[in-house]
Short mmCIF file of C-alpha atoms in Angstrom, two decimals:
data_model
loop_
_atom_site.label_atom_id
_atom_site.label_comp_id
_atom_site.label_asym_id
_atom_site.label_seq_id
_atom_site.Cartn_x
_atom_site.Cartn_y
_atom_site.Cartn_z
CA MET A 1 56.34 37.07 73.90
CA ALA A 2 56.68 40.07 70.94
CA SER A 3 58.22 38.26 68.43
CA ARG A 4 56.94 35.06 69.07
CA LEU A 5 53.51 36.93 67.83
CA LEU A 6 55.53 38.44 65.31
CA ALA A 7 56.41 35.35 64.08
CA PHE A 8 52.78 33.70 64.44
CA VAL A 9 51.11 36.83 62.49
CA VAL A 10 53.98 35.65 59.75
CA ALA A 11 52.70 32.12 59.49
CA VAL A 12 49.27 33.16 59.11
CA ALA A 13 50.79 35.09 56.11
CA MET A 14 52.48 32.37 54.78
CA VAL A 15 49.30 30.20 55.24
CA LEU A 16 47.19 32.54 53.72
CA GLY A 17 49.09 33.56 50.75
CA ALA A 18 49.95 29.96 49.69
CA VAL A 19 45.87 29.32 50.09
CA ALA A 20 45.34 32.56 47.38
CA VAL A 21 47.85 31.16 44.92
CA ARG A 22 46.54 28.06 45.19
CA ALA A 23 42.87 28.98 44.38
CA ARG A 24 44.10 30.98 41.51
CA ILE A 25 45.73 28.22 40.22
CA ASN A 26 42.32 26.49 40.97
CA ASP A 27 40.73 28.82 39.43
CA GLY A 28 42.66 28.63 36.30
CA ASP A 29 42.40 25.39 35.73
CA SER A 30 38.49 25.41 35.96
CA LYS A 31 38.57 27.45 33.41
CA SER A 32 40.90 25.76 31.55
CA GLY A 33 39.13 22.43 31.92
CA SER A 34 42.14 21.09 33.32
CA ALA A 35 40.15 21.35 36.88
CA GLY A 36 40.71 17.46 38.48
CA ARG A 37 42.77 16.19 36.02
CA SER A 38 45.87 14.20 37.23
CA GLY A 39 48.60 11.70 35.81
CA PRO A 40 51.09 12.56 33.41
CA LEU A 41 51.16 15.84 31.65
CA GLU A 42 49.89 15.12 27.83
CA LEU A 43 51.92 16.47 25.27
CA VAL A 44 50.40 16.46 21.70
CA CYS A 45 53.09 17.08 18.80
CA ALA A 46 52.66 17.27 14.95
CA THR A 47 53.72 14.68 12.99
CA GLU A 48 56.78 17.17 11.87
CA LEU A 49 58.49 17.03 15.33
CA ARG A 50 58.18 13.38 15.86
CA GLN A 51 62.10 13.49 16.44
CA VAL A 52 62.07 16.35 18.34
CA CYS A 53 59.53 15.38 20.96
CA ASP A 54 60.83 11.62 21.12
CA ALA A 55 63.96 13.58 22.56
CA ILE A 56 61.73 15.71 25.00
CA ASP A 57 60.07 12.08 26.21
CA ALA A 58 63.29 10.49 26.53
CA GLY A 59 64.26 13.07 29.04
CA ALA A 60 61.49 13.98 30.85
CA SER A 61 59.11 11.02 33.34
CA GLY A 62 55.57 12.44 33.99
CA LEU A 63 55.17 12.70 30.26
CA SER A 64 52.37 11.34 27.71
CA VAL A 65 53.28 11.95 24.28
CA THR A 66 51.46 11.67 20.62
CA VAL A 67 52.74 12.67 17.84
CA GLU A 68 49.72 12.83 15.01
CA PRO A 69 49.09 15.08 11.93
CA ALA A 70 48.18 18.85 13.40
CA ALA A 71 44.95 18.81 11.41
CA VAL A 72 43.72 15.48 13.45
CA THR A 73 44.86 17.12 16.61
CA ALA A 74 42.50 20.25 15.46
CA ASP A 75 39.65 18.64 14.08
CA ARG A 76 39.28 16.55 17.28
CA LEU A 77 39.21 19.76 19.57
CA GLU A 78 37.34 21.86 17.79
CA SER A 79 34.74 19.65 18.65
CA THR A 80 35.76 19.18 22.48
CA GLU A 81 34.47 20.28 25.64
CA LEU A 82 37.13 21.91 27.81
CA LYS A 83 36.35 19.26 30.88
CA ASP A 84 37.01 16.35 27.97
CA ALA A 85 40.54 17.93 25.89
CA ALA A 86 43.20 15.73 27.19
CA ILE A 87 45.94 17.81 26.46
CA ASP A 88 48.34 19.51 28.64
CA GLY A 89 49.85 21.07 25.30
CA TRP A 90 51.08 21.23 21.39
CA LEU A 91 54.12 21.63 19.75
CA ALA A 92 53.93 22.50 15.88
CA PRO A 93 54.67 24.32 13.27
CA GLY A 94 52.98 27.52 13.18
CA PRO A 95 50.41 28.42 15.29
CA TRP A 96 47.27 25.97 15.92
CA GLY A 97 46.58 26.57 19.72
CA GLU A 98 45.69 29.39 18.14
CA LEU A 99 43.64 28.62 15.28
CA VAL A 100 41.85 26.14 17.11
CA ASP A 101 40.59 28.59 20.07
CA ALA A 102 40.11 30.96 16.88
CA ALA A 103 37.67 27.80 15.76
CA ARG A 104 35.87 26.81 19.16
CA PRO A 105 32.76 28.80 19.92
CA SER A 106 33.32 32.16 21.03
CA ASP A 107 31.16 31.21 24.66
CA THR A 108 33.50 27.53 25.25
CA GLY A 109 36.61 29.59 26.71
CA LYS A 110 40.11 29.22 25.42
CA LEU A 111 42.03 26.42 25.71
CA PHE A 112 45.61 27.47 25.14
CA ALA A 113 47.50 30.50 26.82
CA ASP A 114 49.88 32.81 24.68
CA SER A 115 52.30 30.69 23.07
CA GLY A 116 54.79 33.44 23.13
CA ALA A 117 58.54 33.31 21.00
CA PRO A 118 58.94 30.42 18.94
CA LEU A 119 61.71 27.97 19.90
CA ALA A 120 62.93 27.88 16.31
CA ARG A 121 62.20 29.01 12.91
CA SER A 122 62.71 27.57 9.05
CA PRO A 123 62.32 29.01 5.57
CA PHE A 124 60.13 28.14 2.92
CA VAL A 125 62.30 26.69 0.01
CA LEU A 126 62.00 25.24 -2.76
CA ALA A 127 63.87 22.25 -4.21
CA VAL A 128 63.97 21.93 -7.72
CA TRP A 129 65.34 19.54 -10.30
CA LYS A 130 67.51 21.81 -12.26
CA ASP A 131 66.90 20.17 -15.50
CA LYS A 132 63.30 21.19 -14.86
CA ARG A 133 63.83 24.32 -13.57
CA ALA A 134 63.01 25.83 -16.95
CA LYS A 135 59.40 24.89 -16.74
CA LEU A 136 58.84 27.36 -13.96
CA ALA A 137 59.18 30.02 -16.03
CA CYS A 138 59.77 32.21 -12.91
CA PRO A 139 62.57 34.69 -13.28
CA ASP A 140 65.30 35.19 -10.22
CA PRO A 141 64.28 35.68 -7.41
CA VAL A 142 61.28 33.10 -7.56
CA ASP A 143 57.73 34.17 -6.67
CA LEU A 144 55.76 31.85 -5.24
CA GLY A 145 52.77 32.87 -6.94
CA CYS A 146 54.71 32.37 -10.05
CA VAL A 147 55.40 28.49 -8.77
CA GLY A 148 51.47 28.13 -8.30
CA ASP A 149 50.99 29.36 -11.68
CA ALA A 150 52.83 26.88 -12.71
CA VAL A 151 51.48 24.35 -10.92
CA ASN A 152 48.31 25.58 -11.54
CA THR A 153 48.39 25.02 -15.61
CA ARG A 154 50.03 21.28 -15.09
CA GLU A 155 53.36 22.80 -16.62
CA PHE A 156 55.26 22.31 -13.34
CA LYS A 157 54.84 19.04 -11.26
CA LEU A 158 54.92 20.21 -7.42
CA GLY A 159 55.16 18.09 -4.57
CA VAL A 160 54.11 19.81 -0.92
CA ALA A 161 52.96 18.23 2.27
CA ALA A 162 49.74 16.47 2.52
CA ASP A 163 46.61 19.39 3.87
CA ASP A 164 46.42 17.13 7.32
CA GLN A 165 50.16 18.32 8.11
CA ALA A 166 51.04 21.45 9.71
CA GLU A 167 53.68 22.17 6.61
CA GLY A 168 51.06 22.28 4.48
CA VAL A 169 48.55 24.44 5.90
CA LEU A 170 51.63 26.81 6.21
CA ALA A 171 52.50 26.14 2.32
CA ASP A 172 48.93 26.91 1.39
CA ALA A 173 49.25 30.28 3.16
CA ALA A 174 53.06 31.21 1.59
CA LEU A 175 51.67 30.43 -1.59
CA GLY A 176 48.55 32.29 -1.34
CA ALA A 177 50.62 35.46 -0.10
CA GLY A 178 52.68 34.89 -3.59
CA HIS A 179 49.39 34.95 -5.08
CA ILE A 180 47.71 38.10 -3.94
CA LYS A 181 51.19 40.10 -3.22
CA ASN A 182 50.13 40.23 0.39
CA PRO A 183 51.49 38.00 2.80
CA ASN A 184 48.68 39.37 5.67
CA PHE A 185 45.53 38.57 3.56
CA ALA A 186 42.24 38.07 4.93
CA THR A 187 39.40 35.78 5.39
CA ASN A 188 37.72 37.97 2.69
CA ASP A 189 39.83 37.99 0.27
CA LEU A 190 38.88 33.72 -0.36
CA THR A 191 35.80 35.14 -1.20
CA GLU A 192 36.23 38.34 -2.55
CA THR A 193 38.74 37.48 -4.97
CA ASP A 194 40.23 34.39 -7.38
CA LEU A 195 42.43 33.44 -4.24
CA SER A 196 40.56 30.37 -3.16
CA ASP A 197 39.71 28.96 -6.08
CA TRP A 198 43.80 29.44 -7.62
CA LEU A 199 44.55 27.61 -4.54
CA ALA A 200 42.21 24.62 -5.01
CA GLY A 201 43.27 24.74 -8.61
CA VAL A 202 47.24 24.42 -6.81
CA ASP A 203 46.15 21.71 -4.12
CA THR A 204 44.77 19.61 -6.14
CA ASN A 205 47.16 19.37 -9.17
CA ALA A 206 50.16 18.72 -6.00
CA ASP A 207 47.50 15.96 -4.63
CA ARG A 208 47.99 13.88 -7.49
CA VAL A 209 51.72 14.29 -7.33
CA ALA A 210 51.33 13.55 -3.85
CA ARG A 211 49.38 10.32 -4.69
CA ASN A 212 52.14 8.46 -6.24
CA PRO A 213 55.62 7.10 -4.67
CA GLY A 214 58.31 10.12 -5.88
CA GLY A 215 55.66 12.60 -5.01
CA ARG A 216 54.67 12.41 -1.36
CA SER A 217 57.86 13.37 0.36
CA PHE A 218 61.22 15.35 -0.62
CA ALA A 219 62.98 11.72 0.99
CA GLU A 220 61.09 10.19 -1.99
CA MET A 221 61.88 13.07 -4.91
CA LEU A 222 65.75 12.37 -4.39
CA THR A 223 65.11 8.42 -4.58
CA PHE A 224 62.86 8.40 -7.50
CA GLY A 225 63.94 11.19 -9.44
CA PHE A 226 61.95 14.16 -11.64
CA ALA A 227 59.21 11.73 -13.04
CA VAL A 228 56.34 12.01 -10.45
CA ALA A 229 57.87 15.66 -8.73
CA GLU A 230 59.81 18.08 -10.33
CA GLY A 231 60.46 20.33 -7.28
CA TYR A 232 59.36 20.29 -3.75
CA LEU A 233 58.03 22.76 -1.53
CA SER A 234 59.01 22.59 2.08
CA THR A 235 60.96 24.26 4.71
CA GLU A 236 64.90 24.70 5.16
CA ALA A 237 64.40 22.34 8.11
CA VAL A 238 63.08 19.18 5.81
CA ILE A 239 65.16 20.09 2.57
CA GLY A 240 68.77 21.29 3.73
CA PRO A 241 69.94 18.38 5.45
CA GLN A 242 68.92 16.10 2.79
CA LEU A 243 70.37 17.73 0.20
CA ALA A 244 73.53 18.48 1.85
CA ARG A 245 74.14 14.57 1.78
CA ALA A 246 71.89 13.28 -1.30
CA ALA A 247 74.24 11.88 -3.75
CA LYS A 248 72.31 13.77 -5.96
CA ARG A 249 73.02 17.40 -4.85
CA SER A 250 74.62 18.96 -7.58
CA GLN A 251 71.34 17.80 -10.39
CA LEU A 252 69.12 20.00 -7.49
CA ASP A 253 68.66 24.25 -7.17
CA LEU A 254 67.92 25.17 -3.49
CA VAL A 255 66.07 28.04 -3.99
CA TYR A 256 64.27 30.29 -1.22
CA VAL A 257 61.89 31.68 -2.40
CA VAL A 258 59.63 35.03 -2.44
CA PRO A 259 57.67 36.16 -0.05
CA ALA A 260 59.86 34.51 2.12
CA ALA A 261 57.62 32.55 4.92
CA THR A 262 58.78 30.63 7.72
CA ALA A 263 57.30 27.84 10.02
CA ASP A 264 57.73 29.19 13.64
CA VAL A 265 58.22 26.39 15.54
CA LEU A 266 55.37 27.00 18.60
CA PHE A 267 54.13 25.50 21.68
CA ALA A 268 50.57 26.22 22.89
CA PRO A 269 50.11 25.35 26.70
CA ARG A 270 46.72 24.40 27.80
CA THR A 271 45.90 27.69 30.58
CA GLY A 272 46.39 26.58 33.81
CA ASP A 273 48.98 25.24 36.31
CA ARG A 274 49.56 22.15 34.02
CA GLY A 275 50.48 23.82 31.03
CA THR A 276 52.55 26.03 32.39
CA ARG A 277 54.49 23.48 33.82
CA LEU A 278 54.89 21.32 30.53
CA ARG A 279 56.18 24.71 29.33
CA ASP A 280 58.76 24.62 31.48
CA VAL A 281 59.83 20.81 30.01
CA VAL A 282 59.06 21.51 26.52
CA ARG A 283 61.37 25.33 26.60
CA GLY A 284 64.26 23.32 28.40
CA GLU A 285 68.00 22.64 26.65
CA ARG A 286 66.67 19.08 25.62
CA ALA A 287 64.08 20.37 23.14
CA LEU A 288 65.82 23.24 21.89
CA GLU A 289 69.22 21.13 20.56
CA ALA A 290 66.98 18.51 18.92
CA LEU A 291 65.23 21.03 16.74
CA ARG A 292 68.55 22.50 16.13
CA ALA A 293 70.17 19.09 15.72
CA ASN A 294 66.88 18.10 13.15
CA GLY A 295 67.35 21.82 10.81
CA TRP A 296 65.43 24.43 12.45
CA ARG A 297 67.25 27.41 13.02
CA VAL A 298 67.30 28.04 17.00
CA PRO A 299 68.50 31.20 18.22
CA GLY A 300 72.15 31.53 19.74
CA ARG A 301 73.18 27.70 18.71
CA PRO A 302 75.26 26.84 15.21
CA ALA A 303 72.98 25.39 12.46
CA VAL A 304 73.84 21.92 11.02
CA ALA A 305 74.97 21.14 7.89
CA GLY A 306 72.49 22.19 4.93
CA ILE A 307 70.93 25.27 6.76
CA ASN A 308 72.75 28.38 5.85
CA PRO A 309 71.57 31.72 7.87
CA ASN A 310 73.57 33.66 5.94
CA ALA A 311 71.18 32.87 2.28
CA LEU A 312 67.91 34.48 4.21
CA LYS A 313 68.11 36.99 6.95
CA LEU A 314 64.86 35.46 9.06
CA ALA A 315 62.09 38.80 9.22
CA ALA A 316 60.48 39.42 12.35
CA ASP A 317 56.83 37.78 11.98
CA ASP A 318 56.42 34.76 9.98
CA GLY A 319 55.22 36.01 6.68
CA LEU A 320 51.90 34.86 7.20
CA PRO A 321 48.04 35.38 7.57
CA SER A 322 46.80 34.97 11.02
CA ALA A 323 45.21 32.07 12.65
CA GLY A 324 41.61 32.80 11.84
CA VAL A 325 42.61 32.85 8.40
CA LEU A 326 44.74 29.75 8.43
CA GLN A 327 41.35 28.27 9.61
CA ALA A 328 39.18 29.66 6.42
CA LEU A 329 42.26 28.20 4.27
CA ARG A 330 41.89 24.56 5.77
CA ASP A 331 37.87 24.84 4.51
CA VAL A 332 39.65 25.67 1.05
CA THR A 333 41.74 22.69 0.60
CA LYS A 334 40.37 19.70 2.54
#
């Protein structure tokens, strides 16, 4: 009799525990606006990670994957009510989930949970035609502030990712850090110094380059030569592997610029159960291997050709300002 009573008590306790856990999950989903949503988990990926997200999609069931420029996602989510936000997680270079939550009204609740450690990283580098490097007039080590000055005076034609791309916003921040000599610059630096005007000038002249074939990507610069772009600022993940296999590789220098800044691949999970489930998928083996294969530095994994971890040891942080400052920068360079 005693044993049957004990078994009954244990069974009741297990049921109550399950109910409590489910209640906590439902409460989290309710606060995140994802309560009542069903169907495939919604993964949104920045354009730079298209191949990575294609690999994730190919290896998992129950996913719906959208690939689009990070700024397009951000603009949509900043003005969308929690209950209407059709997203369970966002994979992008940089803290875009945090950026969106910083831009949303404080009384609307957070859309994303903490991203945690980066899945992969890549430092910003400059590929420059050797015949045009003297136009930079920048001593070694090449400082991004000096690069920006040369672009501002139109002495040097620089290609860089568009402002609607995750990489483009991070590149603007890296250039700004070089100009102001402070990677942790704040929003007030945009108004109390010449930083906003300086960045706007750099951005305008870089846009002139990017409007023409030969300046819209590093691949185009390799094809068209230096007639349009004399250098290209991007991540090592983009430039390194392409340069390593390029027929013209001996005609270019790969420069690890200072101050060092990195694009960190972060997954921002939606708060609640759906975001947690998607996080387990995105942090899986297939995603990490796809990142490595596409030139990203993934901890504990060998680098592909064109990636040289010994050329620059990465610091613990990304060398860029906070998500709130990145959001303010978007307003400067739009």
